[in-house]
Coordinates of C-alpha atoms (C1' of nucleotides) and ligand atoms in Angstrom, one line a residue:
Chain R
M1 CA -122.1 -115.2 89.9
T2 CA -119.1 -117.4 90.6
K3 CA -115.8 -115.8 90.1
L4 CA -114.1 -116.9 87.0
S5 CA -110.3 -117.6 86.4
L6 CA -108.4 -115.5 84.1
T7 CA -108.2 -118.4 81.7
E8 CA -112.0 -119.1 81.8
E9 CA -112.6 -115.3 81.1
N10 CA -110.3 -115.5 78.1
Y11 CA -112.0 -118.6 76.7
L12 CA -115.4 -116.8 76.9
K13 CA -114.0 -113.8 75.3
A14 CA -112.7 -115.9 72.4
I15 CA -116.1 -117.8 71.9
Y16 CA -117.8 -114.4 71.9
F17 CA -115.3 -112.8 69.4
I18 CA -115.5 -115.9 67.0
G19 CA -119.3 -116.4 67.3
G20 CA -119.9 -112.8 66.5
T21 CA -123.2 -111.1 67.3
S22 CA -125.2 -113.9 65.6
N23 CA -124.2 -116.4 68.4
Q24 CA -123.1 -119.0 65.8
L25 CA -121.8 -122.4 66.7
V26 CA -118.0 -122.1 67.3
N27 CA -115.5 -124.8 66.4
T28 CA -113.0 -126.1 68.9
N29 CA -110.2 -125.5 66.3
A30 CA -111.1 -121.9 65.9
I31 CA -110.8 -121.3 69.7
A32 CA -107.5 -123.2 69.9
E33 CA -106.1 -121.0 67.1
R34 CA -107.3 -117.7 68.7
L35 CA -105.9 -118.7 72.1
N36 CA -102.7 -120.1 70.7
T37 CA -103.3 -123.4 72.3
K38 CA -104.2 -127.0 71.3
A39 CA -107.6 -128.4 70.5
A40 CA -107.3 -130.9 73.4
T41 CA -106.9 -128.1 75.7
V42 CA -109.9 -126.4 74.5
T43 CA -112.1 -129.5 74.8
D44 CA -111.1 -129.7 78.4
M45 CA -112.2 -126.2 79.1
L46 CA -115.3 -126.5 77.0
R47 CA -116.4 -129.4 79.4
K48 CA -115.7 -127.3 82.4
L49 CA -117.5 -124.1 81.1
K50 CA -120.5 -126.3 80.1
Q51 CA -120.5 -127.7 83.7
K52 CA -120.6 -124.1 85.0
D53 CA -123.5 -123.6 82.6
L54 CA -121.9 -120.7 80.8
I55 CA -121.9 -122.4 77.3
E56 CA -123.9 -124.8 75.3
Y57 CA -121.5 -127.6 74.1
Q58 CA -122.1 -130.9 72.4
P59 CA -119.0 -133.2 71.6
Y60 CA -118.1 -132.9 67.9
K61 CA -120.9 -130.2 67.3
G62 CA -119.5 -127.0 68.5
T63 CA -120.2 -124.5 71.2
R64 CA -122.0 -121.2 71.8
L65 CA -122.2 -118.9 74.8
K66 CA -125.4 -119.1 76.9
L67 CA -126.8 -115.9 78.4
E68 CA -124.6 -115.8 81.5
G69 CA -121.5 -116.5 79.5
K70 CA -122.2 -113.8 77.0
V71 CA -122.9 -111.2 79.8
K72 CA -119.5 -112.2 81.3
A73 CA -117.8 -111.8 77.9
I74 CA -119.4 -108.4 77.2
G75 CA -118.3 -107.2 80.6
I76 CA -114.7 -108.2 80.0
L77 CA -115.0 -106.4 76.5
R78 CA -116.2 -103.3 78.3
K79 CA -113.3 -103.2 80.7
H80 CA -110.9 -103.9 77.8
R81 CA -112.1 -100.9 75.8
L82 CA -112.5 -98.6 78.7
W83 CA -108.9 -99.3 79.8
E84 CA -107.7 -98.7 76.2
T85 CA -109.5 -95.3 76.3
F86 CA -107.8 -94.5 79.6
L87 CA -104.4 -95.4 78.3
V88 CA -104.8 -93.2 75.1
E89 CA -106.8 -90.3 76.6
K90 CA -105.0 -90.0 79.9
L91 CA -101.7 -91.6 79.7
A92 CA -101.1 -90.5 76.1
F93 CA -100.2 -93.9 74.6
G94 CA -100.6 -94.5 70.8
W95 CA -103.7 -96.5 69.9
E96 CA -101.2 -99.1 68.5
E97 CA -99.6 -99.7 71.8
V98 CA -102.4 -100.3 74.2
H99 CA -104.0 -103.6 73.4
E100 CA -101.5 -105.9 75.3
M101 CA -101.9 -103.7 78.5
A102 CA -105.6 -103.9 78.2
E103 CA -105.4 -107.7 77.9
Q104 CA -104.2 -107.6 81.5
L105 CA -106.3 -104.8 82.8
E106 CA -109.5 -106.3 81.6
H107 CA -109.2 -109.0 84.3
I108 CA -109.2 -106.6 87.3
Q109 CA -112.3 -107.5 89.2
S110 CA -114.1 -104.4 90.8
T111 CA -117.2 -103.4 89.0
E112 CA -117.2 -100.2 91.0
L113 CA -113.8 -99.5 89.6
T114 CA -115.1 -100.1 86.0
E115 CA -118.0 -97.7 86.4
R116 CA -115.8 -95.0 88.1
L117 CA -113.3 -95.4 85.3
S118 CA -116.1 -94.9 82.8
A119 CA -117.3 -91.8 84.5
F120 CA -113.8 -90.3 84.8
L121 CA -113.4 -90.9 81.1
G122 CA -116.7 -89.1 80.3
F123 CA -118.8 -92.2 79.6
P124 CA -117.1 -92.8 76.4
E125 CA -119.0 -94.9 73.6
F126 CA -116.1 -95.7 71.4
D127 CA -112.5 -96.8 72.3
P128 CA -109.4 -95.5 70.5
H129 CA -109.9 -97.8 67.7
G130 CA -113.4 -96.7 67.1
D131 CA -114.8 -99.9 68.6
P132 CA -118.1 -99.5 70.5
I133 CA -118.0 -99.8 74.3
P134 CA -120.9 -101.6 75.8
N135 CA -122.6 -99.9 78.5
K136 CA -123.0 -101.6 82.0
E137 CA -126.2 -103.3 80.9
G138 CA -124.2 -104.8 78.0
V139 CA -125.8 -102.7 75.3
F140 CA -123.6 -101.5 72.5
P141 CA -124.0 -97.9 71.1
R142 CA -125.1 -97.9 67.4
R143 CA -123.0 -97.0 64.5
D144 CA -123.1 -97.4 60.8
N145 CA -120.5 -99.9 59.7
V146 CA -119.7 -98.3 56.4
T147 CA -116.2 -98.6 55.3
L148 CA -114.1 -96.4 53.1
D149 CA -114.1 -98.8 50.1
R150 CA -117.9 -98.1 49.9
A151 CA -117.5 -94.4 49.5
K152 CA -118.3 -92.8 46.1
P153 CA -116.1 -90.2 44.3
D154 CA -116.4 -86.8 45.3
T155 CA -117.6 -87.4 48.7
A156 CA -116.3 -86.2 52.2
V157 CA -116.0 -88.6 55.1
M158 CA -114.7 -88.8 58.6
V159 CA -112.7 -91.7 59.8
Q160 CA -114.7 -93.3 62.7
G161 CA -112.8 -96.6 63.4
V162 CA -110.7 -99.4 62.2
K163 CA -112.1 -102.9 61.4
D164 CA -108.6 -104.6 61.5
S165 CA -107.0 -103.6 64.9
S166 CA -103.8 -105.6 64.2
T167 CA -100.5 -103.8 64.9
E168 CA -99.5 -104.1 61.2
F169 CA -102.6 -102.3 60.1
L170 CA -102.5 -99.6 62.8
N171 CA -98.9 -98.9 62.1
Y172 CA -99.5 -98.8 58.4
I173 CA -102.4 -96.1 58.8
A174 CA -100.3 -94.3 61.4
K175 CA -97.6 -94.1 58.7
L176 CA -100.1 -92.5 56.5
G177 CA -100.9 -90.0 59.4
I178 CA -104.7 -91.2 59.5
Q179 CA -106.2 -90.8 63.0
L180 CA -109.8 -91.1 64.4
G181 CA -111.9 -88.1 63.5
D182 CA -109.7 -87.2 60.4
H183 CA -111.6 -85.9 57.3
I184 CA -110.8 -87.6 54.0
A185 CA -112.2 -86.5 50.6
V186 CA -112.5 -89.2 48.0
K187 CA -111.3 -87.9 44.8
S188 CA -111.6 -91.0 42.4
V189 CA -112.0 -94.7 42.5
E190 CA -110.0 -96.8 40.1
E191 CA -112.1 -99.4 38.2
F192 CA -109.3 -101.9 37.8
D193 CA -108.3 -102.6 41.5
R194 CA -110.9 -100.5 43.3
S195 CA -108.2 -98.3 44.8
L196 CA -109.1 -94.9 45.8
V197 CA -107.3 -91.5 45.5
V198 CA -108.1 -89.5 48.5
E199 CA -107.2 -86.0 49.8
H200 CA -106.2 -86.0 53.5
K201 CA -104.5 -83.3 55.5
N202 CA -103.8 -81.3 52.2
Q203 CA -102.1 -84.2 50.6
Q204 CA -103.4 -86.4 47.8
Y205 CA -102.4 -90.2 47.8
R206 CA -103.7 -93.5 46.6
I207 CA -105.1 -96.1 49.1
S208 CA -105.7 -99.8 48.3
A209 CA -109.2 -101.3 48.4
L210 CA -107.9 -103.6 51.2
A211 CA -106.9 -100.7 53.4
A212 CA -110.0 -98.8 52.6
A213 CA -112.2 -101.7 53.5
N214 CA -110.7 -101.7 57.0
L215 CA -111.5 -98.1 57.8
Y216 CA -115.0 -97.3 59.2
I217 CA -116.3 -94.0 58.1
K218 CA -119.1 -91.5 58.5
E219 CA -120.2 -89.8 55.3
L220 CA -120.3 -86.1 55.9
Chain S
M1 CA -85.3 -110.7 84.3
T2 CA -87.4 -113.6 83.9
K3 CA -91.0 -112.9 84.3
L4 CA -92.5 -113.9 87.7
S5 CA -95.9 -115.4 88.4
L6 CA -98.4 -113.4 90.4
T7 CA -97.8 -115.9 93.3
E8 CA -94.0 -115.4 93.3
E9 CA -94.6 -111.8 93.3
N10 CA -96.8 -111.9 96.3
Y11 CA -94.2 -114.0 98.2
L12 CA -91.4 -111.6 97.5
K13 CA -93.7 -108.9 98.6
A14 CA -94.5 -110.7 101.9
I15 CA -90.8 -111.3 102.6
Y16 CA -90.0 -107.8 102.0
F17 CA -92.7 -106.6 104.3
I18 CA -91.9 -108.8 107.1
G19 CA -88.1 -108.4 106.8
G20 CA -88.4 -104.7 106.8
T21 CA -85.8 -102.3 105.7
S22 CA -83.2 -104.2 107.8
N23 CA -83.4 -107.2 105.6
Q24 CA -83.6 -109.4 108.7
L25 CA -84.1 -113.2 108.3
V26 CA -87.7 -114.1 107.9
N27 CA -89.4 -117.1 109.4
T28 CA -91.3 -119.6 107.3
N29 CA -94.4 -119.4 109.6
A30 CA -94.5 -115.5 109.4
I31 CA -94.8 -115.8 105.6
A32 CA -97.4 -118.4 105.9
E33 CA -99.5 -116.3 108.3
R34 CA -99.2 -113.2 106.1
L35 CA -100.2 -115.0 102.9
N36 CA -103.0 -117.1 104.6
T37 CA -101.4 -120.2 103.6
K38 CA -99.6 -123.2 105.1
A39 CA -96.0 -123.4 106.2
A40 CA -95.5 -126.5 103.9
T41 CA -96.6 -124.4 100.9
V42 CA -94.0 -121.7 101.9
T43 CA -91.3 -124.1 102.0
D44 CA -92.2 -125.2 98.5
M45 CA -92.1 -121.7 97.2
L46 CA -88.8 -120.8 99.1
R47 CA -87.1 -123.6 97.3
K48 CA -88.2 -122.3 94.0
L49 CA -87.3 -118.7 94.7
K50 CA -83.8 -119.6 95.9
Q51 CA -83.5 -121.7 92.8
K52 CA -84.3 -118.6 90.8
D53 CA -81.6 -116.7 92.9
L54 CA -84.1 -114.2 94.2
I55 CA -83.8 -115.1 98.0
E56 CA -81.2 -116.4 100.4
Y57 CA -82.5 -119.6 102.1
Q58 CA -81.3 -122.2 104.4
P59 CA -83.7 -125.0 105.7
Y60 CA -84.7 -124.4 109.2
K61 CA -82.6 -121.0 109.4
G62 CA -84.9 -118.6 107.5
T63 CA -84.9 -116.5 104.2
R64 CA -84.1 -113.0 103.3
L65 CA -84.3 -111.2 99.8
K66 CA -81.2 -111.1 97.5
L67 CA -80.7 -107.8 95.6
E68 CA -82.8 -109.0 92.6
G69 CA -85.6 -110.1 94.8
K70 CA -85.7 -106.8 96.7
V71 CA -85.8 -104.8 93.4
K72 CA -88.7 -106.8 92.3
A73 CA -90.5 -106.4 95.7
I74 CA -90.1 -102.7 95.7
G75 CA -91.2 -102.4 92.0
I76 CA -94.4 -104.1 93.1
L77 CA -94.9 -101.8 96.1
R78 CA -94.3 -98.8 93.9
K79 CA -97.1 -100.0 91.5
H80 CA -99.4 -100.8 94.5
R81 CA -99.0 -97.2 95.9
L82 CA -99.3 -95.4 92.6
W83 CA -102.5 -97.2 91.7
E84 CA -103.9 -96.5 95.2
T85 CA -103.0 -92.9 94.5
F86 CA -104.8 -93.0 91.2
L87 CA -107.9 -94.6 92.8
V88 CA -108.2 -91.9 95.4
E89 CA -107.0 -88.9 93.5
K90 CA -108.6 -89.6 90.0
L91 CA -111.6 -92.0 90.8
A92 CA -112.6 -90.5 94.1
F93 CA -112.5 -93.7 96.2
G94 CA -111.9 -93.4 99.9
W95 CA -108.4 -94.4 101.2
E96 CA -110.0 -97.3 103.0
E97 CA -111.5 -98.9 99.8
V98 CA -108.5 -99.0 97.5
H99 CA -106.1 -101.6 99.0
E100 CA -108.0 -104.7 97.6
M101 CA -108.0 -103.2 94.0
A102 CA -104.4 -102.2 94.3
E103 CA -103.5 -105.8 95.3
Q104 CA -104.7 -106.7 91.8
L105 CA -103.4 -103.7 89.9
E106 CA -99.9 -104.1 91.3
H107 CA -99.3 -107.1 89.1
I108 CA -99.9 -105.4 85.8
Q109 CA -96.6 -105.7 83.9
S110 CA -95.7 -102.7 81.9
T111 CA -93.2 -100.6 83.4
E112 CA -93.9 -97.9 80.7
L113 CA -97.5 -97.8 82.0
T114 CA -96.2 -97.5 85.6
E115 CA -94.0 -94.5 84.6
R116 CA -96.7 -92.7 82.7
L117 CA -99.2 -93.3 85.5
S118 CA -96.6 -91.7 88.0
A119 CA -96.3 -88.8 85.6
F120 CA -100.1 -88.4 85.2
L121 CA -100.4 -88.4 89.0
G122 CA -97.7 -85.6 89.2
F123 CA -94.9 -87.9 90.4
P124 CA -96.5 -88.4 93.9
E125 CA -94.1 -89.2 96.7
F126 CA -96.7 -90.6 99.2
D127 CA -99.8 -92.7 98.7
P128 CA -103.3 -92.0 100.2
H129 CA -102.3 -93.6 103.4
G130 CA -99.2 -91.3 103.6
D131 CA -96.9 -94.3 102.8
P132 CA -93.7 -93.4 100.7
I133 CA -93.7 -94.3 97.0
P134 CA -90.3 -95.5 95.9
N135 CA -89.1 -93.9 92.6
K136 CA -88.4 -96.0 89.6
E137 CA -84.8 -96.6 91.0
G138 CA -86.3 -98.0 94.2
V139 CA -85.3 -95.0 96.3
F140 CA -87.9 -94.0 99.0
P141 CA -88.5 -90.3 99.8
R142 CA -87.4 -89.3 103.3
R143 CA -89.9 -88.5 106.0
D144 CA -89.7 -88.3 109.9
N145 CA -91.6 -91.2 111.4
V146 CA -92.9 -89.3 114.4
T147 CA -96.2 -90.4 115.7
L148 CA -98.8 -88.3 117.4
D149 CA -98.2 -90.0 120.8
R150 CA -94.8 -88.3 121.0
A151 CA -96.2 -84.9 120.6
K152 CA -95.9 -82.5 123.6
P153 CA -98.8 -80.5 125.0
D154 CA -99.4 -77.2 123.3
T155 CA -98.0 -78.1 120.0
A156 CA -99.5 -78.1 116.5
V157 CA -99.0 -80.8 114.1
M158 CA -100.1 -82.0 110.6
V159 CA -101.3 -85.5 109.9
Q160 CA -98.9 -87.1 107.4
G161 CA -99.8 -90.7 107.4
V162 CA -101.0 -93.7 109.1
K163 CA -98.8 -96.5 110.4
D164 CA -101.6 -99.0 110.7
S165 CA -103.4 -99.2 107.4
S166 CA -106.0 -101.8 108.4
T167 CA -109.6 -101.1 107.5
E168 CA -110.4 -101.1 111.2
F169 CA -108.1 -98.3 111.9
L170 CA -108.9 -96.3 108.7
N171 CA -112.7 -96.6 109.4
Y172 CA -112.0 -95.3 113.0
I173 CA -110.1 -92.2 112.0
A174 CA -112.5 -91.6 109.2
K175 CA -115.2 -91.6 112.0
L176 CA -113.2 -89.0 113.8
G177 CA -113.0 -87.1 110.5
I178 CA -109.3 -87.2 110.4
Q179 CA -107.8 -86.9 106.9
L180 CA -104.2 -86.6 105.6
G181 CA -103.0 -83.0 105.9
D182 CA -105.3 -82.1 108.8
H183 CA -104.0 -80.0 111.4
I184 CA -104.2 -81.0 115.1
A185 CA -103.4 -79.1 118.2
V186 CA -102.4 -81.1 121.3
K187 CA -104.0 -79.5 124.3
S188 CA -102.9 -81.9 127.0
V189 CA -101.6 -85.4 127.7
E190 CA -102.9 -87.6 130.5
E191 CA -100.2 -89.0 132.6
F192 CA -102.3 -92.1 133.6
D193 CA -102.9 -93.7 130.2
R194 CA -101.0 -91.4 127.9
S195 CA -104.1 -90.4 126.1
L196 CA -104.4 -86.9 124.5
V197 CA -106.9 -84.2 124.3
V198 CA -106.6 -82.7 120.9
E199 CA -108.4 -79.8 119.0
H200 CA -109.2 -80.8 115.5
K201 CA -111.6 -79.0 113.1
N202 CA -112.9 -76.7 116.0
Q203 CA -113.7 -79.7 118.1
Q204 CA -111.9 -81.0 121.1
Y205 CA -111.9 -84.7 121.9
R206 CA -109.8 -87.3 123.5
I207 CA -107.7 -89.8 121.6
S208 CA -106.1 -93.0 123.0
A209 CA -102.3 -93.6 123.1
L210 CA -102.9 -96.5 120.7
A211 CA -104.6 -94.5 118.2
A212 CA -102.1 -91.6 118.4
A213 CA -99.3 -94.1 118.0
N214 CA -100.5 -95.0 114.6
L215 CA -100.8 -91.5 113.2
Y216 CA -97.5 -90.1 111.6
I217 CA -97.3 -86.4 112.1
K218 CA -95.1 -83.4 111.2
E219 CA -94.6 -80.9 113.8
L220 CA -95.5 -77.4 112.8
Chain Z
dA1 C1' -121.7 -147.9 50.7
dA2 C1' -116.9 -147.6 51.6
dT3 C1' -112.9 -144.7 52.0
dC4 C1' -110.3 -141.0 53.5
dA5 C1' -108.9 -136.4 55.2
dT6 C1' -110.2 -133.4 58.8
dT7 C1' -111.8 -132.4 63.2
dT8 C1' -112.3 -133.5 67.6
dT9 C1' -112.0 -136.1 71.8
dT10 C1' -109.6 -139.3 74.9
dA11 C1' -105.5 -141.0 77.3
dG12 C1' -101.6 -140.2 79.7
dA13 C1' -98.1 -136.7 81.4
dT14 C1' -96.3 -132.3 83.2
dT15 C1' -96.0 -128.0 85.9
dT16 C1' -97.6 -124.8 89.3
dG17 C1' -99.5 -124.1 93.6
dC18 C1' -101.8 -125.8 97.3
dC19 C1' -103.2 -129.2 101.1
dT20 C1' -102.8 -132.8 105.5
dA21 C1' -100.1 -135.7 108.0
dA22 C1' -95.8 -137.4 109.4
dA23 C1' -91.0 -136.8 110.1
dT24 C1' -87.3 -133.9 111.6
dT25 C1' -84.8 -130.0 113.4
dT26 C1' -84.3 -126.5 116.7
dA27 C1' -84.3 -124.1 120.8
dG28 C1' -86.2 -123.4 125.4
dA29 C1' -86.9 -125.5 130.1
dT30 C1' -85.8 -128.5 133.4
Chain D
dA1 C1' -77.5 -133.1 129.3
dT2 C1' -82.2 -134.4 128.4
dC3 C1' -86.6 -133.6 127.5
dT4 C1' -90.2 -131.2 125.1
dA5 C1' -92.7 -127.9 122.5
dA6 C1' -92.6 -125.1 118.4
dA7 C1' -91.0 -124.5 114.0
dT8 C1' -89.9 -126.4 109.7
dT9 C1' -89.4 -129.8 106.3
dT10 C1' -90.7 -134.0 103.8
dA11 C1' -93.9 -137.1 101.8
dG12 C1' -97.8 -138.0 99.3
dG13 C1' -101.8 -136.2 97.1
dC14 C1' -105.1 -133.0 94.6
dA15 C1' -106.9 -129.5 91.1
dA16 C1' -106.2 -126.4 87.1
dA17 C1' -104.2 -125.6 83.0
dT18 C1' -101.4 -127.2 79.7
dC19 C1' -99.1 -130.6 76.2
dT20 C1' -98.3 -134.9 72.8
dA21 C1' -99.9 -139.0 70.7
dA22 C1' -103.5 -142.1 69.8
dA23 C1' -108.4 -143.0 69.1
dA24 C1' -112.8 -141.9 67.5
dA25 C1' -116.3 -139.3 65.0
dT26 C1' -117.7 -136.6 61.0
dG27 C1' -118.5 -135.5 56.4
dA28 C1' -117.0 -135.1 51.8
dT29 C1' -115.5 -138.0 47.6
dT30 C1' -115.3 -141.6 45.2
Ligands
MN1 MN1 -107.8 -104.2 72.2
MN2 MN1 -107.1 -111.5 78.7
MN3 MN1 -102.4 -101.0 100.1
MN4 MN1 -100.8 -109.1 95.1

DNA sequence: AATCATTTTTAGATTTGCCTAAATTTAGAT
DNA sequence: ATCTAAATTTAGGCAAATCTAAAAATGATT
């Protein structure tokens, strides 16, 4: 229950992100790359986090979150996604603008604030990018992780989220006019490159397999 | 335009607060006391802030904000008071609960966020404690700084703010049931100790000169 | 089994922010 | 004018977080 520094919180978040749900062993270099820092710096922090019993760590072997570390990481993720929802829903920011602000807001301490924010937003289950928001017990809402590239011709789908949240991808689909909740009809799939011709907002156009693979959908 | 550290921001805020509107010279010890730190630590920071041209500072003489430092300090104060307004108006916190959270939120960087927050709140001019919120040019809204202890018998007033924002005082007047915007009728003033008998929400009670001196009012 | 490229850790510095204890300066009181 | 107490600065150190360069471990490849 000790209060973590902003830096420690960011390391836990990075380990959580890289390790994924499987809680795989995470390499020092991977953490360094994600946090734009050096492997030597990461080693220092891993020793410290192990000392605080937040992670498992054996020199040269890798690291994974222990339960307490995972709880912390999910708590930060919860705040991040709630704040992103606030920024888009209440302050009318675009979904491609909010990540950097949320990186700061996720470190605001008060859990009471977090819970009231969630209530104010109507207990949202997904953030503006369609990513699931864990509840205060750390449980994620369920969702099928089907992407548009799996859709068959002559099916109608709804856009539920983005797999790649990078500014580049968000800007690209913003240019196409695609937003969460939009309906898309798959007209045909090209054998050669798996690209799709879709109908969206009364327009027909082609979308690459790569772009389609980064759009989560629900089949209608 | 260099980005300041959280610590640097808090020093500028402290100097601004102690110096007041008059931009008086501020003593090292006063800053140390306000920030719960040691005079030696303050000296270190003053040298650094002078080096960044944010303050005037001469050893043994004291310090005052230069224009750029003052602009920064007012900007932080603006964010502090806007966030307090958000917490009370939108998240239904009590006015005595919000200061600590605002101490963290005031350091969130984005000015775009600040301006959208202000718009979302309806461009408030006063925070939940009745303190004026500077606009984005740093200009404070005008208000008469008359306190209840100046009121004459048989006058009606409205509570506009609190001079002392300490938790102790806020809890005390919360116990009396006094809120911003409340109407109070002054029935009589006791010669001996300058205490007042007031009528408030259909109740008559006595209020000390000290408590009255910490309530800003508008005469009706 | 020995070699070599990659990964990771260790060693040694740097910066920021903070501390205690010892000077030093200032200003008030004789 | 001198003395003294308070305020302030200087000196020296410490912890957190970072870096570069060197050393060590790992594991894949002859
Ligand atoms: Mn994000
Ligand atoms: Mn962060
Ligand atoms: Mn406050
Ligand atoms: Mn602060």
